[in-house]
mmCIF file with all atom_site columns, C-alpha atoms in Angstrom:
data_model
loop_
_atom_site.group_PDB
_atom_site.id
_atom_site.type_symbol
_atom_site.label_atom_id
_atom_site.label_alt_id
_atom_site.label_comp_id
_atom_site.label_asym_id
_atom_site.label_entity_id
_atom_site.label_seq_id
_atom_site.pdbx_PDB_ins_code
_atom_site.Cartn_x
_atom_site.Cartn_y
_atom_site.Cartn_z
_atom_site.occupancy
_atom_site.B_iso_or_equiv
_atom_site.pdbx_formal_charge
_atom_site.auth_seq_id
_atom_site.auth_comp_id
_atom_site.auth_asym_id
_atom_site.auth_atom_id
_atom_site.pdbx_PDB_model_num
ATOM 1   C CA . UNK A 1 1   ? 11.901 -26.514 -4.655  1.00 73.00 ? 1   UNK A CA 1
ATOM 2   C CA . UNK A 1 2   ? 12.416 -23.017 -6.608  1.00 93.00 ? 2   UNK A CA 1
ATOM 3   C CA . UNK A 1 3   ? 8.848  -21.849 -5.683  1.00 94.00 ? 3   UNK A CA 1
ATOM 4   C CA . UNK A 1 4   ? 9.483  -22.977 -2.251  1.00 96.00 ? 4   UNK A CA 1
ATOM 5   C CA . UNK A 1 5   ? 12.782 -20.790 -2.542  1.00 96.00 ? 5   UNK A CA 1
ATOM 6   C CA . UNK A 1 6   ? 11.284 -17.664 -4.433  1.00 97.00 ? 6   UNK A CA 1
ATOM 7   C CA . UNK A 1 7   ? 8.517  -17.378 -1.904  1.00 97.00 ? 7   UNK A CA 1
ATOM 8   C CA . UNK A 1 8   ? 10.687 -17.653 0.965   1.00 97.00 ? 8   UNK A CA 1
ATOM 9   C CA . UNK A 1 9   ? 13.249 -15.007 -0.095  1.00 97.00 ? 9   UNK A CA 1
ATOM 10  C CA . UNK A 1 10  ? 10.219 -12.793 -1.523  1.00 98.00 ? 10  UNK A CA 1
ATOM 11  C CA . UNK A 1 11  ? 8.122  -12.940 1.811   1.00 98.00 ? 11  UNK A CA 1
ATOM 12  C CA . UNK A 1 12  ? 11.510 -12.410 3.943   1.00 98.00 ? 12  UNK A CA 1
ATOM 13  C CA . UNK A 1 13  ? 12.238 -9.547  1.573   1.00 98.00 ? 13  UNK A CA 1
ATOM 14  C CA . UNK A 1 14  ? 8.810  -8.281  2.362   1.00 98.00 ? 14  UNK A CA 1
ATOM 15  C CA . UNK A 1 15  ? 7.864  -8.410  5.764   1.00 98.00 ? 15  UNK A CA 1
ATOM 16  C CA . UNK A 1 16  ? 11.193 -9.054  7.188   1.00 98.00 ? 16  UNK A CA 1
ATOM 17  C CA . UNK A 1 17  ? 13.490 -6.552  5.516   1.00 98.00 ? 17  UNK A CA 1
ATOM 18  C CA . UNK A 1 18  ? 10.797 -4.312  4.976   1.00 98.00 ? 18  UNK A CA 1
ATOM 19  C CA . UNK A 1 19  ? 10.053 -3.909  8.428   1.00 97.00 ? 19  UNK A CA 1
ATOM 20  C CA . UNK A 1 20  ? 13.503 -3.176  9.696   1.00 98.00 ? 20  UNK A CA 1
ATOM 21  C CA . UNK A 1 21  ? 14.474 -0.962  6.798   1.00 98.00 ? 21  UNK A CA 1
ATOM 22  C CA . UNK A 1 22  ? 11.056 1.243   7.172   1.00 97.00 ? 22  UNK A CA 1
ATOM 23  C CA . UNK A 1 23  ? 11.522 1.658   11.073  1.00 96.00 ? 23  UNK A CA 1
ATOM 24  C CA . UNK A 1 24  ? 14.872 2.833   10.777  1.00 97.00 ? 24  UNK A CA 1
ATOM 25  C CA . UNK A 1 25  ? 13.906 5.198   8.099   1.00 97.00 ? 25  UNK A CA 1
ATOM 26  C CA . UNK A 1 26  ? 10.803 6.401   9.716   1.00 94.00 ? 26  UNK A CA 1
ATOM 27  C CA . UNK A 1 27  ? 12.737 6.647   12.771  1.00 94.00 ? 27  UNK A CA 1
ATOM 28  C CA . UNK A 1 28  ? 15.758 8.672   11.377  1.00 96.00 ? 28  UNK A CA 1
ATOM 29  C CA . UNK A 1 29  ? 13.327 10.955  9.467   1.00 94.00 ? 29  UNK A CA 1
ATOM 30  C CA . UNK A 1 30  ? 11.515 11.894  12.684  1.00 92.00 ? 30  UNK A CA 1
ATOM 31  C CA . UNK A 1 31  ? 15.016 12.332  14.627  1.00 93.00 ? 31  UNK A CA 1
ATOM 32  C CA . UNK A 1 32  ? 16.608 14.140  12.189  1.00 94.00 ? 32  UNK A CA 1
ATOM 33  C CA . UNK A 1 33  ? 13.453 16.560  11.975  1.00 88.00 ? 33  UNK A CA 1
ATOM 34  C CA . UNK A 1 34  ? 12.395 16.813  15.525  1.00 89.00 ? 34  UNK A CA 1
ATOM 35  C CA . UNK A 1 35  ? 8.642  14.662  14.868  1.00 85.00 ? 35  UNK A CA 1
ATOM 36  C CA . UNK A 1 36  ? 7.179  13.992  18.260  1.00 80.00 ? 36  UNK A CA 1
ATOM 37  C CA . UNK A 1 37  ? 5.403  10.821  18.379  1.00 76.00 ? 37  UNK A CA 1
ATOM 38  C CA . UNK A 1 38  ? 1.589  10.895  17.201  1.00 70.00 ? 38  UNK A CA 1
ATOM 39  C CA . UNK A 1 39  ? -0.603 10.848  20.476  1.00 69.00 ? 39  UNK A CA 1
ATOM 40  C CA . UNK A 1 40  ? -3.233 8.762   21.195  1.00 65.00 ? 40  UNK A CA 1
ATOM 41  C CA . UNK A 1 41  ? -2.062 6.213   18.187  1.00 64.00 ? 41  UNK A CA 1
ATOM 42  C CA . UNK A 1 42  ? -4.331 2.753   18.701  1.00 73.00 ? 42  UNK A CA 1
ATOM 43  C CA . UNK A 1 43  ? -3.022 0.714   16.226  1.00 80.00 ? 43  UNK A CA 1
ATOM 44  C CA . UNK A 1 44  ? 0.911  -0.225  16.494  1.00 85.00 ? 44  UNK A CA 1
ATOM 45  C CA . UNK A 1 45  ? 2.807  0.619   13.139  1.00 85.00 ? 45  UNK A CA 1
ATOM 46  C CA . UNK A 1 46  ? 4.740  -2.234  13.026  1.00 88.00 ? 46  UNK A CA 1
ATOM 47  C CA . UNK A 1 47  ? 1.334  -4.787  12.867  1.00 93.00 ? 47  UNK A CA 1
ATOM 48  C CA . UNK A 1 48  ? -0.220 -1.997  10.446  1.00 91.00 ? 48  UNK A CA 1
ATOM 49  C CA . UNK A 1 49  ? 3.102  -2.329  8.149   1.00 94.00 ? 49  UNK A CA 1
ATOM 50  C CA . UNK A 1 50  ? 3.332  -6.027  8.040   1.00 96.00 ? 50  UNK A CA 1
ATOM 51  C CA . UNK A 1 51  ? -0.135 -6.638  7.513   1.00 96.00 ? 51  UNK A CA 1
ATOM 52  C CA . UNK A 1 52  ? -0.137 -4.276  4.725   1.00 96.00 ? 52  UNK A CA 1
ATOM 53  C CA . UNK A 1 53  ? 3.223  -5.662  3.185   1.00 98.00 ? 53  UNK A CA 1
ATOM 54  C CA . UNK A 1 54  ? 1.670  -9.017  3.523   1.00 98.00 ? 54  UNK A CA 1
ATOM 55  C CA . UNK A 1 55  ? -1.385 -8.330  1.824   1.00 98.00 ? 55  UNK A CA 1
ATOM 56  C CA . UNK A 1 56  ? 0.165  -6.252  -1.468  1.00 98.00 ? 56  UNK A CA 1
ATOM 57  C CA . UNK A 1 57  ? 2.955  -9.037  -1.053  1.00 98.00 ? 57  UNK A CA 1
ATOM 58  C CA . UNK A 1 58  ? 0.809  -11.313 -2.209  1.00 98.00 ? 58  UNK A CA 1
ATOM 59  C CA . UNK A 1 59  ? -1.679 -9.340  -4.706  1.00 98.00 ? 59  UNK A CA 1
ATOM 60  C CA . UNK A 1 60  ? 2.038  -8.724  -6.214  1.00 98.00 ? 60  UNK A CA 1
ATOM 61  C CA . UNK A 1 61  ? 2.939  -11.823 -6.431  1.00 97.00 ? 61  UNK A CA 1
ATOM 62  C CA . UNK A 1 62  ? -0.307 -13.602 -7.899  1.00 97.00 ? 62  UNK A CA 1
ATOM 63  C CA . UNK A 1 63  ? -0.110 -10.877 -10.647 1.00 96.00 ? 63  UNK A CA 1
ATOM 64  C CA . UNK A 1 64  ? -3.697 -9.226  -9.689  1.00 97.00 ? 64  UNK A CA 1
ATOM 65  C CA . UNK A 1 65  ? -4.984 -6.836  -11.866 1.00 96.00 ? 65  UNK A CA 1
ATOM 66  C CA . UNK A 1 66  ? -4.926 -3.301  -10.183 1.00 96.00 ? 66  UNK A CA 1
ATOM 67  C CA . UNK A 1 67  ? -2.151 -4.018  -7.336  1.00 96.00 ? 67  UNK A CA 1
ATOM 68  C CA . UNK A 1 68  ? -0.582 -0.943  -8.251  1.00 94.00 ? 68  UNK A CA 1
ATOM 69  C CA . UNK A 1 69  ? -3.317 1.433   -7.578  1.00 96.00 ? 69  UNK A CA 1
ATOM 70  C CA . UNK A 1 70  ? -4.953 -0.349  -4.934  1.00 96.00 ? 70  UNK A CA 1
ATOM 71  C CA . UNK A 1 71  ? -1.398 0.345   -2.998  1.00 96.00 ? 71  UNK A CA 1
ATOM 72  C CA . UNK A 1 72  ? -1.864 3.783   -3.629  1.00 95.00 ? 72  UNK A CA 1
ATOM 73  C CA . UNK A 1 73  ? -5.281 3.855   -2.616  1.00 96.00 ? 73  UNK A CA 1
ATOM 74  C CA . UNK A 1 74  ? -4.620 2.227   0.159   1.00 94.00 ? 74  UNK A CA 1
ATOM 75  C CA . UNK A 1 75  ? -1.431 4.883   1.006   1.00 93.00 ? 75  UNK A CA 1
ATOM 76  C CA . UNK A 1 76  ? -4.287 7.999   0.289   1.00 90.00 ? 76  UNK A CA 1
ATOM 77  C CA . UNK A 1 77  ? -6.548 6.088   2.940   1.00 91.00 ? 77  UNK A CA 1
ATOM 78  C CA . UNK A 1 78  ? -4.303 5.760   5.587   1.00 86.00 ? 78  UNK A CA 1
ATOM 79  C CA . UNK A 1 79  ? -3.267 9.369   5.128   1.00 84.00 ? 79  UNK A CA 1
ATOM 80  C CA . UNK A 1 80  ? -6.657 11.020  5.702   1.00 82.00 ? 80  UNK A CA 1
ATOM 81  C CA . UNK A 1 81  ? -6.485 11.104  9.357   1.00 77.00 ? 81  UNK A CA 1
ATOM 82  C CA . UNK A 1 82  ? -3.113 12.859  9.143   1.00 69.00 ? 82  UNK A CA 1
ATOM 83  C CA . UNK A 1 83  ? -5.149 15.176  6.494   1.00 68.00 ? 83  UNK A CA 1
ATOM 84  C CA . UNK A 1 84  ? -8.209 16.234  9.036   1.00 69.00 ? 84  UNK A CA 1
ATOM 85  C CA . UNK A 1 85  ? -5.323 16.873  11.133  1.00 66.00 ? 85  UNK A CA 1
ATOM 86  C CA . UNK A 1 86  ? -3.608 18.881  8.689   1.00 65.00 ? 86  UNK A CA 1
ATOM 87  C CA . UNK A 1 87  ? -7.033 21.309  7.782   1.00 68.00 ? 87  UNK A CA 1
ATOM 88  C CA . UNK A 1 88  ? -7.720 21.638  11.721  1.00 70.00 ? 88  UNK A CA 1
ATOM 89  C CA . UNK A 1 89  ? -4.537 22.695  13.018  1.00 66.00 ? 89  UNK A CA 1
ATOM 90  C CA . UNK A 1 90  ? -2.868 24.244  10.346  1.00 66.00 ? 90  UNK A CA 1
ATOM 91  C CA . UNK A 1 91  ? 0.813  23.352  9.402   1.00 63.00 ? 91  UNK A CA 1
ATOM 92  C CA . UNK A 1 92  ? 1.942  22.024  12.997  1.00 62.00 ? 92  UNK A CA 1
ATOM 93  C CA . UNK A 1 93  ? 1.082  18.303  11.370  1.00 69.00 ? 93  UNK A CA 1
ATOM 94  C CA . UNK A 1 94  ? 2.591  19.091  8.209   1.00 78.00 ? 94  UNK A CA 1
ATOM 95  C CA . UNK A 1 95  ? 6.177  17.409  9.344   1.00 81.00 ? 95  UNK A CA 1
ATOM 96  C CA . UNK A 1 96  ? 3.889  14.505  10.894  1.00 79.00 ? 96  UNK A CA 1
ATOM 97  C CA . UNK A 1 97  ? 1.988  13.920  7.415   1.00 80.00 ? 97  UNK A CA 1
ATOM 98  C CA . UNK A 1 98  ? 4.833  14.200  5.472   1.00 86.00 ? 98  UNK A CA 1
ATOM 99  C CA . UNK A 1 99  ? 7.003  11.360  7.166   1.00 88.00 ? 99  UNK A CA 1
ATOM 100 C CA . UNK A 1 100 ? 3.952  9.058   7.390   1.00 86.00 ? 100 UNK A CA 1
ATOM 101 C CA . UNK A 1 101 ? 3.374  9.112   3.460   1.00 90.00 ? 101 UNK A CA 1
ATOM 102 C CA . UNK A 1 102 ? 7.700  8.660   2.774   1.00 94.00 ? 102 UNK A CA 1
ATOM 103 C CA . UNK A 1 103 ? 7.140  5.754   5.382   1.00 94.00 ? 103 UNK A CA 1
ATOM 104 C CA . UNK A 1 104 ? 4.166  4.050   3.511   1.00 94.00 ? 104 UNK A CA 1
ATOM 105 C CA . UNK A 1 105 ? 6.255  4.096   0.608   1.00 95.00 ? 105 UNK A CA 1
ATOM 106 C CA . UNK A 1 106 ? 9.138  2.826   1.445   1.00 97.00 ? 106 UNK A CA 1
ATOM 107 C CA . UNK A 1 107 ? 6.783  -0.087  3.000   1.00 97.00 ? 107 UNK A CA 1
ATOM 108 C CA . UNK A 1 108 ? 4.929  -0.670  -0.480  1.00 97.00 ? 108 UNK A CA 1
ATOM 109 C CA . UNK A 1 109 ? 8.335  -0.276  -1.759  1.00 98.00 ? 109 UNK A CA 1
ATOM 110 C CA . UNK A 1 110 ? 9.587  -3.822  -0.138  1.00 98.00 ? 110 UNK A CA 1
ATOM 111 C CA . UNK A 1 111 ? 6.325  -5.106  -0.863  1.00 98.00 ? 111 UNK A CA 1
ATOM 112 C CA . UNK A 1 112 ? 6.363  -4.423  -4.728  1.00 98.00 ? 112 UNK A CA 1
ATOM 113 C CA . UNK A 1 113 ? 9.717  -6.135  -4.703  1.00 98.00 ? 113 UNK A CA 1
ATOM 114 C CA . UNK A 1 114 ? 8.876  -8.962  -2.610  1.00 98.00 ? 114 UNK A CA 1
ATOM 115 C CA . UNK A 1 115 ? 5.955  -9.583  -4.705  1.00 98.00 ? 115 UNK A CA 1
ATOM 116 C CA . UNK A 1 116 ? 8.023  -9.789  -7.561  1.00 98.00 ? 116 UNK A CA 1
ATOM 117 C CA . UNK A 1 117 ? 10.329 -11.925 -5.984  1.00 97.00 ? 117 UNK A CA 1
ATOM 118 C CA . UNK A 1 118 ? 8.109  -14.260 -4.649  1.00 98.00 ? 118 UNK A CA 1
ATOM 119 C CA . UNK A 1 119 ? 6.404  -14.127 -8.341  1.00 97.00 ? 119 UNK A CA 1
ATOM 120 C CA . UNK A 1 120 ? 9.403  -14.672 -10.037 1.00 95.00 ? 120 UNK A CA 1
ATOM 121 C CA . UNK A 1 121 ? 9.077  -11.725 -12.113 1.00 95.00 ? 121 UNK A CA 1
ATOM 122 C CA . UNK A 1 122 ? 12.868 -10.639 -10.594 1.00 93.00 ? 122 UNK A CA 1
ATOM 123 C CA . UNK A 1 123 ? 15.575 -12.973 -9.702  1.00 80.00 ? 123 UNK A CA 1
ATOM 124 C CA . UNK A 1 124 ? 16.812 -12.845 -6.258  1.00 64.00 ? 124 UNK A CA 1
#
């Protein structure tokens, strides 16, 4: 019953509070700094940001060896089209890039400590 517990709390951690938390901050960040919204943008955030927090979540939490820098790996890939952006038109993206790579943190963030949680490598 205490795995069933750990997991629970750790994937609700995870996807649940990490979700809210990073699309307020994102949000606020952009608001606060007057970020239009990216153009063109296939892929919703939200399904991007659970999937990832999902994925490290549970890499986390079964102790794999790497997890740490295949989250940053993953981070540096997902910032390379912000990057092309960056080298073609000059600083204008600069704000853009910036908020993106706080926001992937602060997702990998609640996905480190769900992973722990649901590992029960931290107590809840």
């Amino acid at each position: 019953m205490d795995t069933l517990v750990r997991w629970s709390v750790g994937l609700a951690v995870a996807l649940v509070l990490g979700a809210v938390v990073t699309e307020v901050f994102v949000s606020s960040l952009r608001r606060t700094l007057n970020i239009p919204e990216s153009a063109g943008r296939v892929v919703p955030g939200w399904l991007t940001g659970l999937s990832e927090r999902l994925f490290f979540t549970l890499v986390i939490a079964f102790n794999v060896s790497g997890a740490a820098i295949a989250m940053m790996a993953w981070v540096a890939l997902k910032l390379l089209p912000n990057w092309q952006l960056y080298v073609t038109h000059g600083t204008a993206n600069k704000p853009m890039a910036w908020s993106s790579l706080l926001g992937s943190l602060c997702s990998m963030f609640f996905a480190l400590i769900g992973g722990l949680i649901a590992g029960g490598r931290i107590g809840w």
